[in-house]
Amino acid sequence: MSLFNDPAAGETTGNAGGLRVALVTGGTSGIGAAIAARLRADGLRVAITGRTAPPGLDATDPNLLFLKYDLTEPGAPAKIVDDVIARFGRLDVLVNNAGRRHAGTIQETPLEEIAAVFEVNTFAAMAMTSAAARVMAAQHEGTIVNMISRLATIGVATLSTYSASKGALLAYTRAAAIELAPSNIRVNAVAPGMTSTPLIDDWLSDQPDPGQALNAVVDSVPLGRLATTEDVAAAVSYLASLDARYITGISIPVDGGYTAQ
């Protein structure tokens, strides 16, 4: 599925017959690009953010918008939401996907690195949620999906900082779901396991024996394979859809049964 080809799928409505609008942060590559492509194929208008535009972006698609932003810049979340409203007139779905991976031992990770990881993985998502919720509350309709990780609920050596940033976002998801429910705003999370992306390829290339490392990962997954980006995007698609209108405050693990063990 390509983000840059106008999909033939029927367009989803939910606001007096108009097209629903989604915003995907970090939507230019990997899981984010797959999510944006899936939501576009579902018939939503889609805005994506990133620091650089993806190659092959179809600038002629009136229902696709790229916004070049660094989410950690002061005021960026509010500006992003304003840009989406200026182009599409409303905002129905926010997917907080932008993230920063980090590995390092507890003893050797300085506070500055910890703060930088939380700035992207946790604080930026909270700021985006705040900005989007103002618009969604006025609409009395909206849904927010926070991309967390299996590491939000399990421990893995050298990934404590990343795990903590995603665990904090999981806790925020649950509390935000309760607080925003009176405004008819749903807040949920998706927790991917090991997924086939360039990040995994980079990690494997750093291993002494990449083949053995990959086999060990696959062997740890009950379904016996890595997730695809499309697997993850499908879960987001469901939570963003009107079929999930009565679901809020949950996290869906997309990990092949890993955390069920």
mmCIF file of N, CA and C in Angstrom, residues 7 12-13 22 26 35 37 48 59 67 84 89 107 109 126 150 172 188 216 222 239:
data_model
loop_
_atom_site.group_PDB
_atom_site.id
_atom_site.type_symbol
_atom_site.label_atom_id
_atom_site.label_comp_id
_atom_site.label_asym_id
_atom_site.label_seq_id
_atom_site.Cartn_x
_atom_site.Cartn_y
_atom_site.Cartn_z
ATOM 1 N N PRO A 7 -6.089 6.427 -3.192
ATOM 2 C CA PRO A 7 -6.739 5.127 -3.077
ATOM 3 C C PRO A 7 -8.096 5.103 -3.746
ATOM 4 N N THR A 12 -14.592 7.636 3.992
ATOM 5 C CA THR A 12 -15.284 7.499 5.264
ATOM 6 C C THR A 12 -15.860 8.834 5.696
ATOM 7 N N THR A 13 -17.103 8.828 6.111
ATOM 8 C CA THR A 13 -17.721 10.055 6.600
ATOM 9 C C THR A 13 -18.094 9.898 8.048
ATOM 10 N N ALA A 22 -7.388 12.980 9.381
ATOM 11 C CA ALA A 22 -6.417 12.388 10.303
ATOM 12 C C ALA A 22 -5.096 13.137 10.221
ATOM 13 N N GLY A 26 5.236 12.073 12.505
ATOM 14 C CA GLY A 26 6.257 11.123 12.097
ATOM 15 C C GLY A 26 5.745 10.178 11.026
ATOM 16 N N ILE A 35 0.838 3.775 8.487
ATOM 17 C CA ILE A 35 -0.400 4.251 9.109
ATOM 18 C C ILE A 35 -1.066 5.299 8.232
ATOM 19 N N ALA A 37 -0.736 5.739 5.034
ATOM 20 C CA ALA A 37 -1.245 5.106 3.819
ATOM 21 C C ALA A 37 -2.551 4.364 4.097
ATOM 22 N N ILE A 48 0.431 14.617 7.381
ATOM 23 C CA ILE A 48 1.568 13.958 8.022
ATOM 24 C C ILE A 48 2.609 15.006 8.372
ATOM 25 N N ALA A 59 2.013 15.721 -4.349
ATOM 26 C CA ALA A 59 1.538 17.049 -3.969
ATOM 27 C C ALA A 59 0.237 17.421 -4.673
ATOM 28 N N LEU A 67 3.393 18.432 6.376
ATOM 29 C CA LEU A 67 3.759 19.588 7.182
ATOM 30 C C LEU A 67 5.154 19.365 7.748
ATOM 31 N N VAL A 84 -3.595 22.151 9.866
ATOM 32 C CA VAL A 84 -4.548 21.126 9.437
ATOM 33 C C VAL A 84 -5.946 21.720 9.312
ATOM 34 N N GLY A 89 -10.295 22.039 7.554
ATOM 35 C CA GLY A 89 -11.476 22.543 8.251
ATOM 36 C C GLY A 89 -11.840 21.843 9.537
ATOM 37 N N GLN A 107 23.783 3.138 33.877
ATOM 38 C CA GLN A 107 24.925 3.831 34.464
ATOM 39 C C GLN A 107 25.545 4.863 33.516
ATOM 40 N N THR A 109 23.939 6.490 30.826
ATOM 41 C CA THR A 109 23.015 7.384 30.127
ATOM 42 C C THR A 109 22.845 8.673 30.916
ATOM 43 N N MET A 126 2.078 14.507 24.327
ATOM 44 C CA MET A 126 1.160 15.174 25.245
ATOM 45 C C MET A 126 0.775 16.553 24.712
ATOM 46 N N ARG A 150 5.732 -2.559 23.014
ATOM 47 C CA ARG A 150 5.705 -3.663 23.971
ATOM 48 C C ARG A 150 6.565 -3.330 25.185
ATOM 49 N N TYR A 172 -0.488 8.062 30.477
ATOM 50 C CA TYR A 172 -1.150 9.287 30.012
ATOM 51 C C TYR A 172 -2.374 8.938 29.164
ATOM 52 N N ASN A 188 -6.706 5.993 22.853
ATOM 53 C CA ASN A 188 -6.232 4.618 22.949
ATOM 54 C C ASN A 188 -4.764 4.551 22.541
ATOM 55 N N ALA A 216 16.694 -15.414 16.887
ATOM 56 C CA ALA A 216 16.361 -15.381 18.311
ATOM 57 C C ALA A 216 15.113 -14.539 18.550
ATOM 58 N N PRO A 222 5.365 -15.962 19.635
ATOM 59 C CA PRO A 222 4.518 -17.137 19.436
ATOM 60 C C PRO A 222 4.030 -17.323 18.002
ATOM 61 N N LEU A 239 -8.908 1.413 15.559
ATOM 62 C CA LEU A 239 -9.158 2.356 16.651
ATOM 63 C C LEU A 239 -9.599 3.722 16.138
#
